Amino acid sequence: MPSLARLIDTAMDRTVAPGYTRLGPAVRRRLSTWPADPPTDALAGRRALVTGASSGLGAATAEGLAALGAEVVLVVRDTDKGAAVVREIQGRRPLARLDVQRCDLADLDDVRRFVAADSADVDVLVHNAGAMPPTRTESPQGHEMTMALHVLSPVLMTELLGDRLRDGRVVMVTSGGMYTQRLREDDPEFVTGKYSGTTAYARSKRAQIELLPILQRRWQPRGVDVHATHPGWADTPGVAESLPTFRKITGPLLRDAAEGADTTVWISATQPPPAGGRLWHDRQPRPTQLLRRTRTGDAERDRMWSWVQELLGL
Ligand SMILES: NC(=O)c1ccc[n+]([C@@H]2O[C@H](COP(=O)([O-])OP(=O)(O)OC[C@H]3O[C@@H](n4cnc5c(N)ncnc54)[C@H](OP(=O)(O)O)[C@@H]3O)[C@@H](O)[C@H]2O)c1
C-alpha cells in the first residue's frame, strides 16, 4: 500500500498542476505516506522568526508555528501591517505569543542592524519574504532585488545569528518556478539579456536550491539544519499582485495560505528532525531538477557560493 501511495504522490508532483493546486494536500493527506501532524505543544518553549510575515504564506506560517506553542517574531518591513496580522491571529488564537519587529530584508545593512538589535536565541528561522518586481530593481546596496531578497539577505541573517541559532532549523521558502531555470552563476544579478521579472524570480529561487547542500555543510556543525520548502500554488496577495492572469485561470484551484504554509510549519516542528539540505513539498522530499537543461554541476554551485561569500564578506 505505501508503494501505491508513493506512486500517486509522485505522479501528482511530476504532472505539476494536480500536485501544486489544493488537490495536492486534499489527496495526499489521505495517503499512508502523509506524515503525522506534530503534537500541539511541539514548539513549546521555542522561539521562531518568520520573515515576510505581514502577508500571505508568512502570516499563515506565523500562525501555524504559534499554534504549536512557539513564540513567534513577525519580521516585517511595515510594522502596522505586522500588528494587523497579530491582531487577526490573536482574534482566532488568544493564547498565541507573537511579536513584531521591523527589518527591510532587501537592505543588507538593515539585516545587520536587525540581528544586532536583539540578543535572544532562535530555534526556527523561516526565510519567507519574497517579491517578483516586474522591472529590474536594485536594493539599497545595488543588488538585483530578487537575489538580494531571496539569497543574500537569508544567508547573511543566518550567518549573523551564529551561536544564537545553535541546534536550530532554517527553512528557505522557495518556488516550483525554479524548475524552469538553470543556475546563472555567470550572471547572478541579471545584468545581461532582456530582464523578465518571472525569470529573475525563478533564477533566484534556483540559486537558493543549488546553495542548499553547501549551506547545510556549512551550518550543520552548529547543529543547524537548513531545508527548502515550496508551497505549490497558493492564493496570496503576492500572487494577486504579481500573477493576476495566472490567478484568474487557476482561481478556485489555488491553495489557501495555510495549505501553502503547511510543509514549512511541519518541517519546523516534526520529530525526529529530517535530514537537512533537501527540498520539500507536501511533507515529502522532492527532486531539485526536473529538466535536463537546468542541471547544475559542483563547479557552478561553487562559483555561485564564492560570489555570495565575497559580497557578504563571509
Ligand atoms: N503564493 C504562492 O503560490 C507561492 C508559490 C511559490 C513560492 N512562494 C513564495 O512564498 C513566499 C511568500 O509569498 P506570498 O505568496 O505569501 O507573497 P506575499 O503575500 O506578497 O508576501 C510576501 C511577503 O514578503 C514581504 N517582503 C517583500 N519584500 C520585503 C522586504 N524588502 N523586506 C521585508 N519583507 C518583504 C512582504 O512584505 P509587505 O507586506 O510589506 O509587502 C510580504 O510580507 C515568497 O518567498 C514567495 O516567493 C509563493
CSV table of C-alpha atoms and ligand atoms in Angstrom, one decimal:
chain,number,residue,atom,x,y,z
A,1,MET,CA,0.0,0.0,0.0
A,2,PRO,CA,2.7,2.6,0.8
A,3,SER,CA,4.2,2.0,-2.7
A,4,LEU,CA,0.8,2.8,-4.3
A,5,ALA,CA,0.5,5.8,-2.1
A,6,ARG,CA,4.0,6.9,-3.1
A,7,LEU,CA,3.2,6.3,-6.8
A,8,ILE,CA,0.1,8.6,-6.6
A,9,ASP,CA,2.1,11.2,-4.7
A,10,THR,CA,4.9,11.2,-7.2
A,11,ALA,CA,2.6,11.3,-10.2
A,12,MET,CA,0.8,14.3,-8.8
A,13,ASP,CA,4.2,16.0,-8.3
A,14,ARG,CA,5.6,15.3,-11.8
A,15,THR,CA,2.5,16.4,-13.6
A,16,VAL,CA,2.8,19.7,-11.7
A,17,ALA,CA,-0.8,21.1,-11.8
A,18,PRO,CA,-2.6,18.4,-9.8
A,19,GLY,CA,0.0,18.4,-7.1
A,20,TYR,CA,0.6,22.1,-6.8
A,21,THR,CA,-3.1,23.1,-6.5
A,22,ARG,CA,-5.3,22.4,-3.5
A,23,LEU,CA,-5.9,18.9,-4.9
A,24,GLY,CA,-2.3,18.2,-3.7
A,25,PRO,CA,-2.9,18.3,0.0
A,26,ALA,CA,-6.5,17.1,-0.3
A,27,VAL,CA,-5.4,13.8,-1.9
A,28,ARG,CA,-2.0,13.4,-0.1
A,29,ARG,CA,-3.5,13.8,3.3
A,30,ARG,CA,-5.5,10.7,2.7
A,31,LEU,CA,-2.4,8.6,1.6
A,32,SER,CA,-0.5,6.4,4.0
A,33,THR,CA,2.7,8.3,3.1
A,34,TRP,CA,1.4,11.6,4.7
A,35,PRO,CA,3.4,12.1,7.9
A,36,ALA,CA,1.6,12.8,11.2
A,37,ASP,CA,0.9,16.3,12.4
A,38,PRO,CA,3.4,17.4,15.1
A,39,PRO,CA,1.8,17.4,18.6
A,40,THR,CA,0.1,20.7,19.5
A,41,ASP,CA,2.9,21.6,22.0
A,42,ALA,CA,5.8,20.6,19.6
A,43,LEU,CA,7.3,24.0,19.7
A,44,ALA,CA,6.5,25.0,23.4
A,45,GLY,CA,9.5,27.0,24.8
A,46,ARG,CA,10.9,27.6,21.2
A,47,ARG,CA,11.3,30.9,19.5
A,48,ALA,CA,10.8,31.4,15.8
A,49,LEU,CA,11.5,34.2,13.4
A,50,VAL,CA,9.4,34.4,10.2
A,51,THR,CA,10.3,37.0,7.6
A,52,GLY,CA,7.7,38.5,5.3
A,53,ALA,CA,5.0,37.6,7.9
A,54,SER,CA,2.9,40.7,7.1
A,55,SER,CA,1.0,38.8,4.4
A,56,GLY,CA,0.1,35.5,2.7
A,57,LEU,CA,2.2,32.5,3.5
A,58,GLY,CA,4.4,34.3,6.1
A,59,ALA,CA,1.3,35.2,8.1
A,60,ALA,CA,0.0,31.7,7.8
A,61,THR,CA,3.4,30.3,8.8
A,62,ALA,CA,3.5,32.5,11.9
A,63,GLU,CA,0.0,31.3,12.9
A,64,GLY,CA,0.9,27.7,12.3
A,65,LEU,CA,4.1,27.9,14.4
A,66,ALA,CA,2.3,29.8,17.2
A,67,ALA,CA,-0.4,27.1,17.2
A,68,LEU,CA,2.4,24.6,18.1
A,69,GLY,CA,3.4,26.7,21.1
A,70,ALA,CA,6.2,28.7,19.6
A,71,GLU,CA,6.9,32.3,20.5
A,72,VAL,CA,6.9,33.9,17.0
A,73,VAL,CA,8.5,37.1,15.9
A,74,LEU,CA,7.0,38.5,12.7
A,75,VAL,CA,9.9,40.1,10.8
A,76,VAL,CA,8.3,42.7,8.6
A,77,ARG,CA,9.1,45.9,6.8
A,78,ASP,CA,5.8,47.5,7.6
A,79,THR,CA,5.1,47.2,11.4
A,80,ASP,CA,1.5,48.5,11.1
A,81,LYS,CA,0.8,45.6,8.7
A,82,GLY,CA,2.5,43.2,11.0
A,83,ALA,CA,0.5,44.5,14.0
A,84,ALA,CA,-2.7,44.0,12.0
A,85,VAL,CA,-1.7,40.3,11.3
A,86,VAL,CA,-1.0,39.8,15.0
A,87,ARG,CA,-4.5,41.2,15.9
A,88,GLU,CA,-6.1,38.8,13.3
A,89,ILE,CA,-4.2,35.7,14.6
A,90,GLN,CA,-4.9,36.6,18.2
A,91,GLY,CA,-8.6,37.0,17.4
A,92,ARG,CA,-8.6,33.3,16.4
A,93,ARG,CA,-5.9,32.2,18.9
A,94,PRO,CA,-5.9,34.3,22.0
A,95,LEU,CA,-3.0,32.4,23.6
A,96,ALA,CA,-0.7,32.9,20.6
A,97,ARG,CA,2.6,34.6,21.6
A,98,LEU,CA,3.5,37.0,18.8
A,99,ASP,CA,5.8,39.9,18.5
A,100,VAL,CA,6.5,42.3,15.5
A,101,GLN,CA,10.0,43.5,14.6
A,102,ARG,CA,10.9,45.7,11.6
A,103,CYS,CA,13.5,44.7,9.0
A,104,ASP,CA,13.8,45.6,5.4
A,105,LEU,CA,15.1,42.3,4.1
A,106,ALA,CA,16.3,43.8,0.8
A,107,ASP,CA,18.7,46.0,2.7
A,108,LEU,CA,21.7,44.2,4.0
A,109,ASP,CA,22.6,47.0,6.4
A,110,ASP,CA,19.1,46.7,7.9
A,111,VAL,CA,19.6,42.9,8.3
A,112,ARG,CA,22.8,43.7,10.2
A,113,ARG,CA,21.0,46.2,12.4
A,114,PHE,CA,18.1,43.8,13.0
A,115,VAL,CA,20.3,41.0,14.2
A,116,ALA,CA,22.4,43.3,16.4
A,117,ALA,CA,19.4,44.8,18.0
A,118,ASP,CA,18.3,41.5,19.6
A,119,SER,CA,20.1,39.0,21.7
A,120,ALA,CA,17.6,36.2,22.2
A,121,ASP,CA,18.2,32.7,20.9
A,122,VAL,CA,16.3,31.5,17.8
A,123,ASP,CA,15.2,27.9,17.3
A,124,VAL,CA,13.4,28.2,14.0
A,125,LEU,CA,14.2,30.7,11.2
A,126,VAL,CA,11.9,30.9,8.2
A,127,HIS,CA,13.1,32.9,5.3
A,128,ASN,CA,9.8,33.5,3.6
A,129,ALA,CA,9.9,37.2,2.4
A,130,GLY,CA,9.7,37.3,-1.3
A,131,ALA,CA,8.9,39.5,-4.3
A,132,MET,CA,8.8,39.5,-8.1
A,133,PRO,CA,9.4,43.1,-9.3
A,134,PRO,CA,8.2,43.5,-12.9
A,135,THR,CA,11.2,45.6,-13.9
A,136,ARG,CA,14.9,45.2,-12.9
A,137,THR,CA,15.1,46.8,-9.4
A,138,GLU,CA,18.1,47.3,-7.2
A,139,SER,CA,18.4,47.0,-3.5
A,140,PRO,CA,20.0,49.8,-1.4
A,141,GLN,CA,23.3,48.1,-1.8
A,142,GLY,CA,22.8,47.9,-5.6
A,143,HIS,CA,22.0,44.2,-5.9
A,144,GLU,CA,19.3,42.9,-8.2
A,145,MET,CA,16.2,42.7,-5.9
A,146,THR,CA,15.2,39.1,-6.1
A,147,MET,CA,18.8,37.9,-5.5
A,148,ALA,CA,19.1,40.4,-2.6
A,149,LEU,CA,15.8,39.3,-1.0
A,150,HIS,CA,15.8,35.5,-1.7
A,151,VAL,CA,19.6,34.7,-1.4
A,152,LEU,CA,21.8,37.4,0.0
A,153,SER,CA,19.7,38.5,2.9
A,154,PRO,CA,18.7,35.0,4.2
A,155,VAL,CA,22.3,33.8,4.1
A,156,LEU,CA,23.5,37.0,5.9
A,157,MET,CA,20.9,36.8,8.6
A,158,THR,CA,21.6,33.1,9.3
A,159,GLU,CA,25.3,33.7,9.4
A,160,LEU,CA,25.0,36.7,11.7
A,161,LEU,CA,22.8,34.8,14.1
A,162,GLY,CA,25.7,32.5,14.7
A,163,ASP,CA,25.5,30.7,18.0
A,164,ARG,CA,22.1,32.2,18.8
A,165,LEU,CA,20.8,29.7,16.3
A,166,ARG,CA,22.7,26.7,17.6
A,167,ASP,CA,20.7,23.4,17.1
A,168,GLY,CA,18.1,25.4,15.2
A,169,ARG,CA,16.2,24.7,12.0
A,170,VAL,CA,16.3,27.1,9.0
A,171,VAL,CA,13.7,27.0,6.2
A,172,MET,CA,14.0,28.7,2.9
A,173,VAL,CA,10.7,29.2,1.2
A,174,THR,CA,11.4,28.6,-2.5
A,175,SER,CA,9.2,28.2,-5.5
A,176,GLY,CA,8.4,25.4,-8.0
A,177,GLY,CA,9.2,28.1,-10.6
A,178,MET,CA,12.9,27.3,-10.1
A,179,TYR,CA,12.4,24.1,-12.0
A,180,THR,CA,12.3,26.2,-15.2
A,181,GLN,CA,15.6,27.9,-14.8
A,182,ARG,CA,19.3,26.8,-14.5
A,183,LEU,CA,21.7,28.4,-12.1
A,184,ARG,CA,23.1,31.6,-13.6
A,185,GLU,CA,26.4,31.9,-11.7
A,186,ASP,CA,27.7,33.6,-14.8
A,187,ASP,CA,25.2,36.5,-14.4
A,188,PRO,CA,23.8,36.3,-10.9
A,189,GLU,CA,22.3,39.8,-11.0
A,190,PHE,CA,20.6,39.6,-14.4
A,191,VAL,CA,22.8,42.3,-16.0
A,192,THR,CA,22.8,40.8,-19.5
A,193,GLY,CA,19.8,39.9,-21.7
A,194,LYS,CA,16.2,41.2,-21.5
A,195,TYR,CA,15.0,41.3,-17.9
A,196,SER,CA,11.9,39.4,-17.0
A,197,GLY,CA,10.5,39.5,-13.5
A,198,THR,CA,9.4,35.9,-13.6
A,199,THR,CA,12.7,34.7,-14.9
A,200,ALA,CA,14.7,36.7,-12.4
A,201,TYR,CA,12.5,35.4,-9.6
A,202,ALA,CA,12.9,31.7,-10.8
A,203,ARG,CA,16.7,32.2,-11.1
A,204,SER,CA,17.0,33.5,-7.6
A,205,LYS,CA,14.9,30.6,-6.3
A,206,ARG,CA,17.1,28.2,-8.3
A,207,ALA,CA,20.1,29.8,-6.6
A,208,GLN,CA,18.5,29.1,-3.2
A,209,ILE,CA,18.2,25.4,-4.1
A,210,GLU,CA,21.7,25.0,-5.5
A,211,LEU,CA,23.2,26.6,-2.5
A,212,LEU,CA,21.3,24.3,-0.1
A,213,PRO,CA,23.9,21.5,0.1
A,214,ILE,CA,26.7,24.0,0.6
A,215,LEU,CA,24.8,25.8,3.4
A,216,GLN,CA,23.9,22.5,5.1
A,217,ARG,CA,27.5,21.5,5.2
A,218,ARG,CA,28.5,24.9,6.5
A,219,TRP,CA,25.8,25.3,9.2
A,220,GLN,CA,25.4,21.6,10.3
A,221,PRO,CA,28.5,21.7,12.6
A,222,ARG,CA,26.5,24.2,14.7
A,223,GLY,CA,23.6,21.7,14.8
A,224,VAL,CA,21.7,23.8,12.3
A,225,ASP,CA,19.7,22.0,9.5
A,226,VAL,CA,18.6,24.0,6.5
A,227,HIS,CA,15.6,22.9,4.5
A,228,ALA,CA,13.9,24.4,1.4
A,229,THR,CA,10.1,24.1,1.0
A,230,HIS,CA,8.0,25.0,-1.9
A,231,PRO,CA,4.3,25.8,-1.3
A,232,GLY,CA,2.7,24.8,-4.5
A,233,TRP,CA,0.3,27.5,-5.8
A,234,ALA,CA,-1.4,29.4,-3.1
A,235,ASP,CA,-3.8,32.4,-3.2
A,236,THR,CA,-1.9,35.2,-1.6
A,237,PRO,CA,-1.7,39.0,-2.0
A,238,GLY,CA,1.7,38.4,-3.7
A,239,VAL,CA,0.1,36.1,-6.4
A,240,ALA,CA,-2.8,38.5,-6.9
A,241,GLU,CA,-0.4,41.4,-7.5
A,242,SER,CA,2.4,39.7,-9.5
A,243,LEU,CA,0.5,37.0,-11.4
A,244,PRO,CA,-3.1,38.3,-11.9
A,245,THR,CA,-3.7,36.3,-15.1
A,246,PHE,CA,-2.4,33.1,-13.5
A,247,ARG,CA,-4.7,33.7,-10.6
A,248,LYS,CA,-7.7,34.2,-12.8
A,249,ILE,CA,-7.1,31.0,-14.7
A,250,THR,CA,-6.3,28.8,-11.7
A,251,GLY,CA,-8.8,30.6,-9.4
A,252,PRO,CA,-10.6,28.2,-7.2
A,253,LEU,CA,-7.9,25.5,-7.6
A,254,LEU,CA,-5.3,27.6,-5.7
A,255,ARG,CA,-4.4,26.5,-2.1
A,256,ASP,CA,-5.3,28.8,0.7
A,257,ALA,CA,-2.3,30.3,2.6
A,258,ALA,CA,-2.4,27.7,5.4
A,259,GLU,CA,-2.2,24.9,2.9
A,260,GLY,CA,0.7,26.6,1.2
A,261,ALA,CA,2.5,27.1,4.5
A,262,ASP,CA,1.8,23.6,5.8
A,263,THR,CA,5.2,21.9,4.9
A,264,THR,CA,7.1,24.9,6.3
A,265,VAL,CA,5.3,24.6,9.6
A,266,TRP,CA,5.6,20.8,9.7
A,267,ILE,CA,9.3,20.7,8.9
A,268,SER,CA,10.0,23.3,11.6
A,269,ALA,CA,8.4,21.1,14.3
A,270,THR,CA,8.4,17.4,13.3
A,271,GLN,CA,10.5,14.9,15.2
A,272,PRO,CA,12.9,13.3,14.7
A,273,PRO,CA,14.4,16.2,12.7
A,274,PRO,CA,14.5,15.4,9.0
A,275,ALA,CA,18.0,15.4,7.4
A,276,GLY,CA,18.8,18.9,6.1
A,277,GLY,CA,19.9,20.1,2.7
A,278,ARG,CA,16.8,18.9,0.8
A,279,LEU,CA,13.8,20.4,-1.0
A,280,TRP,CA,10.3,19.5,0.5
A,281,HIS,CA,6.8,19.9,-0.8
A,282,ASP,CA,3.7,18.5,0.8
A,283,ARG,CA,5.7,16.9,3.6
A,284,GLN,CA,7.9,14.8,1.2
A,285,PRO,CA,11.4,15.4,-0.2
A,286,ARG,CA,11.3,16.3,-3.8
A,287,PRO,CA,13.8,16.3,-6.7
A,288,THR,CA,15.6,19.6,-7.3
A,289,GLN,CA,15.7,19.1,-11.1
A,290,LEU,CA,13.0,18.0,-13.5
A,291,LEU,CA,14.6,19.2,-16.8
A,292,ARG,CA,17.9,18.2,-18.3
A,293,ARG,CA,18.6,21.8,-19.4
A,294,THR,CA,18.6,23.1,-15.8
A,295,ARG,CA,21.2,20.6,-14.4
A,296,THR,CA,24.0,22.1,-12.4
A,297,GLY,CA,27.5,20.9,-11.6
A,298,ASP,CA,29.6,21.3,-8.5
A,299,ALA,CA,31.8,23.9,-10.2
A,300,GLU,CA,28.9,26.2,-11.0
A,301,ARG,CA,27.5,25.8,-7.5
A,302,ASP,CA,30.9,26.6,-6.0
A,303,ARG,CA,31.2,29.7,-8.2
A,304,MET,CA,27.8,30.9,-7.1
A,305,TRP,CA,28.8,30.4,-3.4
A,306,SER,CA,32.1,32.3,-3.9
A,307,TRP,CA,30.1,35.2,-5.3
A,308,VAL,CA,27.8,35.2,-2.3
A,309,GLN,CA,30.7,34.8,0.2
A,310,GLU,CA,32.6,37.7,-1.4
A,311,LEU,CA,29.6,40.0,-1.4
A,312,LEU,CA,28.7,39.3,2.2
A,313,GLY,CA,32.3,39.3,3.4
A,314,LEU,CA,32.0,35.7,4.8
B,1,LIG,N1,1.9,32.1,-3.1
B,1,LIG,C1,2.5,31.1,-3.9
B,1,LIG,O1,1.8,30.4,-4.7
B,1,LIG,C2,4.0,31.0,-3.9
B,1,LIG,C3,4.5,30.0,-4.7
B,1,LIG,C4,5.9,29.8,-4.7
B,1,LIG,C5,6.6,30.5,-3.8
B,1,LIG,N2,6.1,31.4,-3.0
B,1,LIG,C6,7.0,32.1,-2.1
B,1,LIG,O2,6.4,32.2,-0.8
B,1,LIG,C7,6.9,33.4,-0.1
B,1,LIG,C8,5.7,34.2,0.4
B,1,LIG,O3,5.0,34.6,-0.8
B,1,LIG,P1,3.4,35.0,-0.7
B,1,LIG,O4,2.8,34.3,-1.9
B,1,LIG,O5,2.9,34.9,0.6
B,1,LIG,O6,3.6,36.6,-1.2
B,1,LIG,P2,3.1,37.9,-0.4
B,1,LIG,O7,1.7,37.8,0.0
B,1,LIG,O8,3.5,39.0,-1.4
B,1,LIG,O9,4.1,38.0,0.8
B,1,LIG,C9,5.4,38.4,0.7
B,1,LIG,C10,5.9,38.9,2.0
B,1,LIG,O10,7.3,39.3,1.8
B,1,LIG,C11,7.4,40.6,2.3
B,1,LIG,N3,8.5,41.4,1.7
B,1,LIG,C12,8.7,41.7,0.4
B,1,LIG,N4,9.8,42.4,0.3
B,1,LIG,C13,10.3,42.6,1.5
B,1,LIG,C14,11.4,43.4,2.1
B,1,LIG,N5,12.2,44.1,1.3
B,1,LIG,N6,11.6,43.4,3.4
B,1,LIG,C15,10.8,42.7,4.2
B,1,LIG,N7,9.7,42.0,3.8
B,1,LIG,C16,9.5,42.0,2.4
B,1,LIG,C17,6.1,41.3,2.1
B,1,LIG,O11,6.0,42.4,2.8
B,1,LIG,P3,4.9,43.5,2.6
B,1,LIG,O12,3.6,43.0,3.2
B,1,LIG,O13,5.4,44.7,3.3
B,1,LIG,O14,4.8,43.7,1.1
B,1,LIG,C18,5.2,40.2,2.4
B,1,LIG,O15,5.0,40.1,3.8
B,1,LIG,C19,7.8,34.1,-1.1
B,1,LIG,O16,9.1,33.8,-0.9
B,1,LIG,C20,7.3,33.5,-2.5
B,1,LIG,O17,8.3,33.6,-3.4
B,1,LIG,C21,4.8,31.7,-3.0
